[in-house]
Short mmCIF file of C-alpha atoms and ligand atoms in Angstrom, two decimals:
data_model
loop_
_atom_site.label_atom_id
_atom_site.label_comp_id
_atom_site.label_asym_id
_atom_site.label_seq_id
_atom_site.Cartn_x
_atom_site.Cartn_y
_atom_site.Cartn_z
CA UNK A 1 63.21 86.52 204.18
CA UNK A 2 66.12 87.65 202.47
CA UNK A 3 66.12 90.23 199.97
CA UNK A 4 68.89 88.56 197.29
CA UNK A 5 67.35 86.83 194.61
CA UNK A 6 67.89 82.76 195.47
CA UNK A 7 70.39 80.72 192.79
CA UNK A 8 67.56 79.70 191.21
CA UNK A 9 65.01 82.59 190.42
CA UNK A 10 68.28 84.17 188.99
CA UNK A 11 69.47 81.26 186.75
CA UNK A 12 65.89 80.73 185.41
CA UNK A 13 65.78 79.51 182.06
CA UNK A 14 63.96 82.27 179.75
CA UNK A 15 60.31 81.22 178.99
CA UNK A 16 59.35 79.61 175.55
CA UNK A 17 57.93 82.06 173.25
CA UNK A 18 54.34 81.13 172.28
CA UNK A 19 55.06 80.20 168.71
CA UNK A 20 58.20 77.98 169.45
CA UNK A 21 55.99 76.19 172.44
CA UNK A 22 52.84 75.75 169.93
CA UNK A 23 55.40 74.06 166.67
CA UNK A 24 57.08 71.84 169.65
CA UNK A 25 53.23 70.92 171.03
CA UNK A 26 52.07 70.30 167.54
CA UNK A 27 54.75 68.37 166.92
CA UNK A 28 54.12 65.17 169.46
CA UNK A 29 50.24 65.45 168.03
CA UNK A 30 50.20 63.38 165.38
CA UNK A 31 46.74 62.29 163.98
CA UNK A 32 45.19 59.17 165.90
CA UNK A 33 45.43 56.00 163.63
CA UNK A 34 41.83 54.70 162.01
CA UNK A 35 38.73 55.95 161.50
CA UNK A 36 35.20 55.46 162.28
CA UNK A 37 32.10 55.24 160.14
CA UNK A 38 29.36 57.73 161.12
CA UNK A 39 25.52 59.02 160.29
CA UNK A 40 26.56 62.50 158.30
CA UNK A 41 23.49 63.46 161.08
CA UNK A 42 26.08 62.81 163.73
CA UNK A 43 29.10 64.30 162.48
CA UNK A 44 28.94 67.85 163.48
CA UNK A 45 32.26 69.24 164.72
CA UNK A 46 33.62 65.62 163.67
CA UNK A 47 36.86 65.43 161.47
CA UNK A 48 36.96 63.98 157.88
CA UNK A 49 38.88 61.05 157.51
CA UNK A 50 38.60 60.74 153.73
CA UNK A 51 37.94 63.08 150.53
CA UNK A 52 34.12 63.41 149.57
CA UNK A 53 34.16 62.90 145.61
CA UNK A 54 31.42 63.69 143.48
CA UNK A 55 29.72 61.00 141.49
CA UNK A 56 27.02 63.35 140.51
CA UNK A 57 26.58 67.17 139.33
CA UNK A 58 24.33 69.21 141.74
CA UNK A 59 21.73 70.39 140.57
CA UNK A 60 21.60 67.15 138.27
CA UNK A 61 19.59 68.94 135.47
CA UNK A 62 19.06 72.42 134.54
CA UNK A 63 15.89 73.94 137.42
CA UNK A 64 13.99 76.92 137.27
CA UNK A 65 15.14 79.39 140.33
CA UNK A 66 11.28 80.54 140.27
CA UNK A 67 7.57 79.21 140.41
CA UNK A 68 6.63 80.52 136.73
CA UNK A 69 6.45 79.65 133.16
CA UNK A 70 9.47 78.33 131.05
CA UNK A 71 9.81 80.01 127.67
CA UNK A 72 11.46 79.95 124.34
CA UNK A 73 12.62 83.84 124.50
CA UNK A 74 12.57 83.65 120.61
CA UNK A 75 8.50 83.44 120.91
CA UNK A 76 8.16 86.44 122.64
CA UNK A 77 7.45 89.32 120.32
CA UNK A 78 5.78 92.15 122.77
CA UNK A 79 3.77 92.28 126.49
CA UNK A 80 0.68 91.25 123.86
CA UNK A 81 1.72 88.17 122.66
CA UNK A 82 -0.68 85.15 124.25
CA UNK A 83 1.04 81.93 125.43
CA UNK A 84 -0.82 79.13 125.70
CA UNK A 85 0.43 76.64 128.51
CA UNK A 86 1.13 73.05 126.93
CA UNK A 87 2.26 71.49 129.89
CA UNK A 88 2.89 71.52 134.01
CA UNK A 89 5.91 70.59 135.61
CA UNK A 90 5.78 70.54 139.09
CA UNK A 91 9.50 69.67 141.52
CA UNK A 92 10.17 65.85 141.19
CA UNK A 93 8.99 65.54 137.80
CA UNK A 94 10.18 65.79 134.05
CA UNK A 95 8.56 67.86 131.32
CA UNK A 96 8.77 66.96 127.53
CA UNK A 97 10.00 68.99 125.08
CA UNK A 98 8.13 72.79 124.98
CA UNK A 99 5.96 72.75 122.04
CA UNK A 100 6.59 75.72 119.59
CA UNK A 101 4.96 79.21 120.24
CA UNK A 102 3.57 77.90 124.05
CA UNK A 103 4.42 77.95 127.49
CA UNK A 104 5.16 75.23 130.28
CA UNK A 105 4.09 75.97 133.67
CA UNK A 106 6.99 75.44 135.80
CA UNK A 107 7.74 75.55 139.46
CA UNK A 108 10.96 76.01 141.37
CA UNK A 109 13.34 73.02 141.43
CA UNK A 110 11.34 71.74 138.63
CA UNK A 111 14.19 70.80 135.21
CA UNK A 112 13.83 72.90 132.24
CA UNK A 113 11.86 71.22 129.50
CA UNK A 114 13.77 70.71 126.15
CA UNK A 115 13.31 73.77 124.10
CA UNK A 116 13.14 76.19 126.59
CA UNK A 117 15.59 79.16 127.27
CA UNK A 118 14.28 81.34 129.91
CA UNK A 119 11.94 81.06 132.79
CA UNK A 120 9.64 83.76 133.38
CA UNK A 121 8.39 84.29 137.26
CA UNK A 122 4.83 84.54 137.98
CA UNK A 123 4.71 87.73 138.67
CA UNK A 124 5.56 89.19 135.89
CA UNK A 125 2.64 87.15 133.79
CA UNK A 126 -0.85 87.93 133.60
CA UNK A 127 -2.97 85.04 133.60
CA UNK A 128 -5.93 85.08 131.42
CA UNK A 129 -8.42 81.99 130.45
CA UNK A 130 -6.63 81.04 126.88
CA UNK A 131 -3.11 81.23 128.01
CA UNK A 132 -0.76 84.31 129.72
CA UNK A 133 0.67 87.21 129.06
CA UNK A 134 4.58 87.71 129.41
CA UNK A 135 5.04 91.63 130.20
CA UNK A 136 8.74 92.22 129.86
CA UNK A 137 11.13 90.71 127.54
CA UNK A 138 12.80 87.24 128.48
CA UNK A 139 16.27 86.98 128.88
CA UNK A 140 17.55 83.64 127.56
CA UNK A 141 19.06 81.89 130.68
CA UNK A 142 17.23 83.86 133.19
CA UNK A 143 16.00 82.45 136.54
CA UNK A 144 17.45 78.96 135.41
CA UNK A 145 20.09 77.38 137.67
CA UNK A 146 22.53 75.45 135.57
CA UNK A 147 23.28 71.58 135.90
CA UNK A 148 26.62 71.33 137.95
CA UNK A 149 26.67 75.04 139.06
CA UNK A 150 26.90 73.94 142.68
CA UNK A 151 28.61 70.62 142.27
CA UNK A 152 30.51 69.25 139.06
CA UNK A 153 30.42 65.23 139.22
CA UNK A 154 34.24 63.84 140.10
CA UNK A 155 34.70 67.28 142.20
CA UNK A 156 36.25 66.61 146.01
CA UNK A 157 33.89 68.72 147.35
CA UNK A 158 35.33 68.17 151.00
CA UNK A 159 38.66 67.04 151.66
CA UNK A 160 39.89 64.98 154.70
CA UNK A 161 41.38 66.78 157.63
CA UNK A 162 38.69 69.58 157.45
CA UNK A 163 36.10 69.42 160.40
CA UNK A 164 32.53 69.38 159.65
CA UNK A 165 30.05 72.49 159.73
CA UNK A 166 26.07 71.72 159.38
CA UNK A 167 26.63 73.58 155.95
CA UNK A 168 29.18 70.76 155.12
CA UNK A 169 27.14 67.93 156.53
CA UNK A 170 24.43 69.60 154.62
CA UNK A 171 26.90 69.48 151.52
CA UNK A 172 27.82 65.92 151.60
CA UNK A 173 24.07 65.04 151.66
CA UNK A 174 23.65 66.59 148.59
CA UNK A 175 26.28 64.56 146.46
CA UNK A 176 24.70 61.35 148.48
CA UNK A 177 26.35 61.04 151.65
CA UNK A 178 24.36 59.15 154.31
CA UNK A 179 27.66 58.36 156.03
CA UNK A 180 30.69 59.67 156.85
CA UNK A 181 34.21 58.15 157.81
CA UNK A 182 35.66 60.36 160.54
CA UNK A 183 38.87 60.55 162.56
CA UNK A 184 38.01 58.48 166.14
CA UNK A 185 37.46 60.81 168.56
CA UNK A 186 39.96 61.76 171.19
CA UNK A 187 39.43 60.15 175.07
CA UNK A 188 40.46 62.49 177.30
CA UNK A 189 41.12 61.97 181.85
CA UNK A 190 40.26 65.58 182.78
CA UNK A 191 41.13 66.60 186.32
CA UNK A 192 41.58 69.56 188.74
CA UNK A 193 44.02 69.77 191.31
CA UNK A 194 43.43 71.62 194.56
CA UNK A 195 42.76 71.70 198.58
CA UNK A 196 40.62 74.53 198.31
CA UNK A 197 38.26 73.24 195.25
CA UNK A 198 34.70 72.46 196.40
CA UNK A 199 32.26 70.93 194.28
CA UNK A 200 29.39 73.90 193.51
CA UNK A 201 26.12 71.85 194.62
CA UNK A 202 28.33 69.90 197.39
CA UNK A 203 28.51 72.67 199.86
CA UNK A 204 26.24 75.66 199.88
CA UNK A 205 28.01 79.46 199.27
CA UNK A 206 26.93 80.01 203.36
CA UNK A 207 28.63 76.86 204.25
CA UNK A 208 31.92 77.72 202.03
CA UNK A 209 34.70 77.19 204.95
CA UNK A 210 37.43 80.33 204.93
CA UNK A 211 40.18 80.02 201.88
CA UNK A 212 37.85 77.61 199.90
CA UNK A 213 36.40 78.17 196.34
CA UNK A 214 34.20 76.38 194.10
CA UNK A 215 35.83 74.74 191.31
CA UNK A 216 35.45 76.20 188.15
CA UNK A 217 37.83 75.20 185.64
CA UNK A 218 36.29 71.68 185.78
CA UNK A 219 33.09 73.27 183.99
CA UNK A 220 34.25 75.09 181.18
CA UNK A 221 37.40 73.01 179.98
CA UNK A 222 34.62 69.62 180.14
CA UNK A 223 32.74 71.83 177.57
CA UNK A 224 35.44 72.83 175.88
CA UNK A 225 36.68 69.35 175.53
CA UNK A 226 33.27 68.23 174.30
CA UNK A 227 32.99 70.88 171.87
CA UNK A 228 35.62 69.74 170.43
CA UNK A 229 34.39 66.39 170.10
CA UNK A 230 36.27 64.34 172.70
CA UNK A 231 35.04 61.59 174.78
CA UNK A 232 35.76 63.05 178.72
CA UNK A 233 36.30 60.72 181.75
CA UNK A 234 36.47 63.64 184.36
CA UNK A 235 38.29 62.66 187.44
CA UNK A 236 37.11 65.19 189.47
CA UNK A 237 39.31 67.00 192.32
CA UNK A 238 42.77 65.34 192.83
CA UNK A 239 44.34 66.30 196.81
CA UNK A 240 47.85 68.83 196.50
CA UNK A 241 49.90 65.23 197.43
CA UNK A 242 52.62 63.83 195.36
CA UNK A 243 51.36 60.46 196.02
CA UNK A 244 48.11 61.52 194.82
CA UNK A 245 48.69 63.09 192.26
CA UNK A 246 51.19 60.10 190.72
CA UNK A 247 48.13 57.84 191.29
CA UNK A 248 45.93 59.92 189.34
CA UNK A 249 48.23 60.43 186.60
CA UNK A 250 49.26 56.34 185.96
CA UNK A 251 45.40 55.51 186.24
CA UNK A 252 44.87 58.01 183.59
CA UNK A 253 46.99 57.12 181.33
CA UNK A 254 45.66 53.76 180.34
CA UNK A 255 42.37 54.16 178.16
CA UNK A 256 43.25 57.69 177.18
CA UNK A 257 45.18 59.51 174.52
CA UNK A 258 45.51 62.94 176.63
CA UNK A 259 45.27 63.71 180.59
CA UNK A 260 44.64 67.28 181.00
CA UNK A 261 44.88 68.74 184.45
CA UNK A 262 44.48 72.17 185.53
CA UNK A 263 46.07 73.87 188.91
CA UNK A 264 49.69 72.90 190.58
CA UNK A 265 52.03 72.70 187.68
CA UNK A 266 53.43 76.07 188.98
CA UNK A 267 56.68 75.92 191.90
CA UNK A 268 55.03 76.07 195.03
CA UNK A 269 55.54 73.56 197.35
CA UNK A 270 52.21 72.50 197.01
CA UNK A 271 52.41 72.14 193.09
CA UNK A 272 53.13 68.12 192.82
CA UNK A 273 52.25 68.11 189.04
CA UNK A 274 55.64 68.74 187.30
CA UNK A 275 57.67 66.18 189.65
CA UNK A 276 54.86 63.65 189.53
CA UNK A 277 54.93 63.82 185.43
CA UNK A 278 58.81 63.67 185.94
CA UNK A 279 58.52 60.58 187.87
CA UNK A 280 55.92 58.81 185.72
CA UNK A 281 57.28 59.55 182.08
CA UNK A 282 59.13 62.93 180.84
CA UNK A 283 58.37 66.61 181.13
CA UNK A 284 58.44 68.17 177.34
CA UNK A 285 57.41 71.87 177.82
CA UNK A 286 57.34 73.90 180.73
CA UNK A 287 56.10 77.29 181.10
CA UNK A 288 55.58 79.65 178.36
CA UNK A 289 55.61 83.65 177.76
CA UNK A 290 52.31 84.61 177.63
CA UNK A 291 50.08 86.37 180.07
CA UNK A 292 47.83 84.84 181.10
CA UNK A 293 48.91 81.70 181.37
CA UNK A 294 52.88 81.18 182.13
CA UNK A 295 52.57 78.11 183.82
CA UNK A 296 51.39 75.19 180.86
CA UNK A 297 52.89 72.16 181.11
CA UNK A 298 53.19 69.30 178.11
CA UNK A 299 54.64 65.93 178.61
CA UNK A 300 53.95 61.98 178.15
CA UNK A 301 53.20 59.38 180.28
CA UNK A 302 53.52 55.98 178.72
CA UNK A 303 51.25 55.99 175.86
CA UNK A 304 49.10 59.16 176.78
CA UNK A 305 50.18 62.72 176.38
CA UNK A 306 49.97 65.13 179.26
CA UNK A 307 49.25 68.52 179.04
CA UNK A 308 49.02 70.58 182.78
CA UNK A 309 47.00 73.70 182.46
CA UNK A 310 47.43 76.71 184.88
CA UNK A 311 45.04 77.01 188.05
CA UNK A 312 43.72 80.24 187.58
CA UNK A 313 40.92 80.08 185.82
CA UNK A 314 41.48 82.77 183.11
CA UNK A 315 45.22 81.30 182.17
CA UNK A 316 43.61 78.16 182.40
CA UNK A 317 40.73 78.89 179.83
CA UNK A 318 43.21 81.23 177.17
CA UNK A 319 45.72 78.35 177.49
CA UNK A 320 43.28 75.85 176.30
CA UNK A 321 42.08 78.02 173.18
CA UNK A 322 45.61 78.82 172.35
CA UNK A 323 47.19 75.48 173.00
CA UNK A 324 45.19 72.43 173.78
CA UNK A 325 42.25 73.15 170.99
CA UNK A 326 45.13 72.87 167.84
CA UNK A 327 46.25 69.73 169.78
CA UNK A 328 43.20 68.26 169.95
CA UNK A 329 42.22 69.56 166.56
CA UNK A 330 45.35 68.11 164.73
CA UNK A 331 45.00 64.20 166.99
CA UNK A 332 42.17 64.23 164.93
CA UNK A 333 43.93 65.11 162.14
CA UNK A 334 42.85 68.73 161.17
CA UNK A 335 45.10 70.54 158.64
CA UNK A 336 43.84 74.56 159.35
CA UNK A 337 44.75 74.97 163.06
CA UNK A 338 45.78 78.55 163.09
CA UNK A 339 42.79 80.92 164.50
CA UNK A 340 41.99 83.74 162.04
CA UNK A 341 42.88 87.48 163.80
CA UNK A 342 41.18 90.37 162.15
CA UNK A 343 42.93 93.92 162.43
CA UNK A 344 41.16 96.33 164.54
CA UNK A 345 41.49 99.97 166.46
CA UNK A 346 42.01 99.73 170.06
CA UNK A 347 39.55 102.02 171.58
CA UNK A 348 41.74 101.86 174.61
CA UNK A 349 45.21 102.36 176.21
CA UNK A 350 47.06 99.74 177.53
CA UNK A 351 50.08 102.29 178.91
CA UNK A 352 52.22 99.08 180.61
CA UNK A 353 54.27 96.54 178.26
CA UNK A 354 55.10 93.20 179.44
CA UNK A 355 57.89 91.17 178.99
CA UNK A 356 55.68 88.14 177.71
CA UNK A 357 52.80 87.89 174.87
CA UNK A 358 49.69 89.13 176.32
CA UNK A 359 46.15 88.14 175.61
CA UNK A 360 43.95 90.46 176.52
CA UNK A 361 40.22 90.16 177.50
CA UNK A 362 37.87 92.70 174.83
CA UNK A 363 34.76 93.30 173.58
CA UNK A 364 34.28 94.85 169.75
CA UNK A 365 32.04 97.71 169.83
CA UNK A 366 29.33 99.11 167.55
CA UNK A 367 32.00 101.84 166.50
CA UNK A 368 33.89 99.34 164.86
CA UNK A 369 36.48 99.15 167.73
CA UNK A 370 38.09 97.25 170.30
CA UNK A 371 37.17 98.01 174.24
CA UNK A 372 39.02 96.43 177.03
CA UNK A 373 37.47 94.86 179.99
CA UNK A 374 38.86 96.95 183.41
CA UNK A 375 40.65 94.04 185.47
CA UNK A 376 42.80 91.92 183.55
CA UNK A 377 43.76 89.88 186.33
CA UNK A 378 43.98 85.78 185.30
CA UNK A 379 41.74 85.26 188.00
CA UNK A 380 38.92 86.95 186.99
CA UNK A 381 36.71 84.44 185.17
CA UNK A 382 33.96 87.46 184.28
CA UNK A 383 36.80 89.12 181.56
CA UNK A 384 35.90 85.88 179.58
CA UNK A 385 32.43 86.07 179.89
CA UNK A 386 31.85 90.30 179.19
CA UNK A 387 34.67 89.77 176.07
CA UNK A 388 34.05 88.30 172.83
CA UNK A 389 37.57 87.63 171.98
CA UNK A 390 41.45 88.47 172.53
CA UNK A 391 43.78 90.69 171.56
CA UNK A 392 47.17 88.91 170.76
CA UNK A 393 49.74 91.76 172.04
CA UNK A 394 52.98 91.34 171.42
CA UNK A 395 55.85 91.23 174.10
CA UNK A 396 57.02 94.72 175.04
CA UNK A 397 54.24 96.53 173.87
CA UNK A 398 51.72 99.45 174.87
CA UNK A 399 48.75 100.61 172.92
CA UNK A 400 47.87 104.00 172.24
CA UNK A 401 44.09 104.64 171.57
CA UNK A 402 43.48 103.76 168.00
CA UNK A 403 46.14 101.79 167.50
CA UNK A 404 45.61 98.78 165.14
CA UNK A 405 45.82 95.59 167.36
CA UNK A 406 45.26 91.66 166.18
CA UNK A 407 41.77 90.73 167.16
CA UNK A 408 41.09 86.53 167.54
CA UNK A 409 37.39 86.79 168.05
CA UNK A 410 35.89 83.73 170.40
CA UNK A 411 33.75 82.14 167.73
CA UNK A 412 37.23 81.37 165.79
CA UNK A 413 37.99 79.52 169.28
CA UNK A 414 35.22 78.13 170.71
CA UNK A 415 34.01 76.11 167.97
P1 AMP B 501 47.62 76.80 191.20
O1 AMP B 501 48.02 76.81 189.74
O2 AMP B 501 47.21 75.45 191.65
O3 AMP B 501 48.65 77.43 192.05
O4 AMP B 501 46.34 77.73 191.31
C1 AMP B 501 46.40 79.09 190.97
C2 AMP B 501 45.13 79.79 191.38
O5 AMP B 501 44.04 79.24 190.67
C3 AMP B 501 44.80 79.63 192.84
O6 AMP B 501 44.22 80.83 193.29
C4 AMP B 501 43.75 78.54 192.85
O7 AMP B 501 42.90 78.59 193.95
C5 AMP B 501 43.03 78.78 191.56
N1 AMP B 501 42.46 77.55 191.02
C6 AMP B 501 43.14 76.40 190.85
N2 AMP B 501 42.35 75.45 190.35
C7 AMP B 501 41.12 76.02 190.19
C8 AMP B 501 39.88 75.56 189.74
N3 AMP B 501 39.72 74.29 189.30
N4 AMP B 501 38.82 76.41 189.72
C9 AMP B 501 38.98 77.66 190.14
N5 AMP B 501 40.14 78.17 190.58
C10 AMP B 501 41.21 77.36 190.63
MG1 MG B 502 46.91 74.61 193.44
#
């Protein structure tokens, strides 16, 4: 083996910075055409594909906040004076207007009868046979929720583009929503490329021939893709062949608006992905600078898109969150893709710098800090299990203990 760098390691064309790769990705996403109509029960994690206007305030009438007695506060002249109670209005009912010098007995959710000002709570009455006793003052306005103060009729209350939460679905019930129109969801060929890759439940951990390991990728990035909402035809294990590999590619791109592969889209010999993508339709974006995951891979293939993810399993799972889930996100035509980072202390040292963007594998602590898992390695699956997020480092840079450092916790990517 010969110690001079070959022709081409040395006239290698500088990796794409992260930020430059992501604008170029986002850039061949654009939103799939149409829409479908849903249940608003079955649109969690689903994509709004019109605004949701008002027609109605919420709450519709001035409620009582408490189970109680409305009041005129004028009445009220000490913790002495006896209320009779002229009327009861339960939830779901009306009252009439409060006649002078009584009480109505009121319960929460129920409207405010005409004439009243203030609802007084329960406990704060004492209930004798004639009528009750008010013991502190009544505040006009108090424990009375105001028509509109959640909701004002004509209001967009949700706007297209922004993805659904069960406090949103729970939202557009409220103004009347039974169903939803939402952006169609995206159908996406998943498969994994690799000689080695065995099936866990095929072949027992005893029976695991030298130099062979259980596929793992195919587990997570299926549930990744499914969080997100997509419809997955997983193709399973694809053979290190050219041939193979071209067949699996043209198959998958009828029916489906993105093939996502994971393993051989690096330069070994045995990495067929980037030539077969080549050969089929064109290569967009090839490797990035980040650690982990240098080798991504974005192209198209007659009508699909392609996107190659690395084999190792941790570049392969960071890649995803950092690339694939805005893609997918904006196909279905989501406006916010950016993940919120939160400042923190680094309650470790990270004494090397790297050329590329790292994203490291940590775990906040109950000090309020940052702790790094010990092997970084992008093979070792367990970093992503022990962390609860990343820290977005930037090229060429160490971290001293204590150091501020941009935090992107999980549950901004996993969702
Ligand atoms: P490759 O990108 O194909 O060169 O693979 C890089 C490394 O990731 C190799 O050690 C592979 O064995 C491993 N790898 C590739 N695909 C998978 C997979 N689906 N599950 C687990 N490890 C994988
Ligand atoms: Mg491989």
């Amino acid at each position: 083996m010969s110690l001079i760098p070959t022709p081409s390691a040395s006239a290698r064309a500088p990796l794409k910075p992260l930020d430059l790769a992501l604008t170029e990705l986002l850039a061949h996403a654009q939103p799939l055409p149409g829409a479908e109509s849903v249940s608003t029960f079955e649109a969690d994690g689903r994509v709004l594909a019109q605004d949701l206007l008002s027609s109605l305030d919420v709450p519709a009438l001035d409620n009582s906040s408490m189970d109680g007695y409305a009041v005129r506060c004028a009445d009220w002249a000490d913790a002495d004076t006896l209320f009779p109670v002229s009327q009861r209005i339960p939830a779901g009912s009306s009252g009439h207007t409060l006649a002078a010098a009584s009480v109505a007995r009121i319960f929460t959710g129920a409207p405010i009868p005409p004439g009243a000002d203030a609802v007084v709570m329960q406990e704060d009455c004492d209930v004798l046979d004639n009528g009750i006793r008010i013991r502190l003052q009544p505040a006009p306005g108090q424990w009375i929720r105001r028509r509109g103060e959640d909701v004002a009729a004509a209001a967009v209350v949700l706007q297209r583009g922004e993805r659904l939460s069960p406090a949103s679905l729970g939202l557009a019930a409220s103004i009347g929503f039974g169903q939803l129109q939402v952006a169609p969801r995206v159908r996406v060929a998943l498969f994994s490329t690799g000689d080695e890759l065995v099936m866990p439940g095929d072949v027992a951990p005893a029976d695991m021939k030298p130099g062979a390991i259980y596929n793992s990728n195919r587990f997570f990035l299926r549930a990744l893709l499914q969080r997100l909402g997509c419809v997955v035809t997983d193709l399973g294990i694809v053979p290190d062949r050219l041939d193979a590999t071209m067949d699996a590619l043209r198959g998958a791109s009828q029916q489906h608006d993105l093939i996502l592969t994971s393993g051989g889209v690096s330069v070994g010999e045995e990495d067929h992905i980037k030539p077969a993508v080549q050969a089929l339709g064109a290569l967009n974006l090839w490797q990035i600078a980040i650690k982990p995951g240098k080798p991504f891979a974005y192209g198209q293939i007659g009508a699909a898109h392609f996107i190659g993810l690395p084999g190792n399993p941790v570049s392969s799972f960071v890649t995803f969150l950092l690339l694939v889930r805005p893609f997918l996100l904006k196909l279905q035509g989501v406006t916010e893709l950016a993940p919120e980072s939160i400042a923190l202390p680094a309650h470790f040292t990270w004494p090397k710098a790297d050329k590329r963007r790292e994203f490291l594998r940590v775990r906040q602590n109950v000090a309020g800090g940052l702790d790094l898992f010990g092997n970084q390695s992008s093979g070792v699956l367990t970093s992503a299990v022990w962390g609860d997020g990343l820290v977005d480092n930037p090229a060429g840079q160490t971290i001293a203990h204590g150091d501020t450092v941009r935090f992107i916790p999980f549950s901004a990517l996993l969702s």
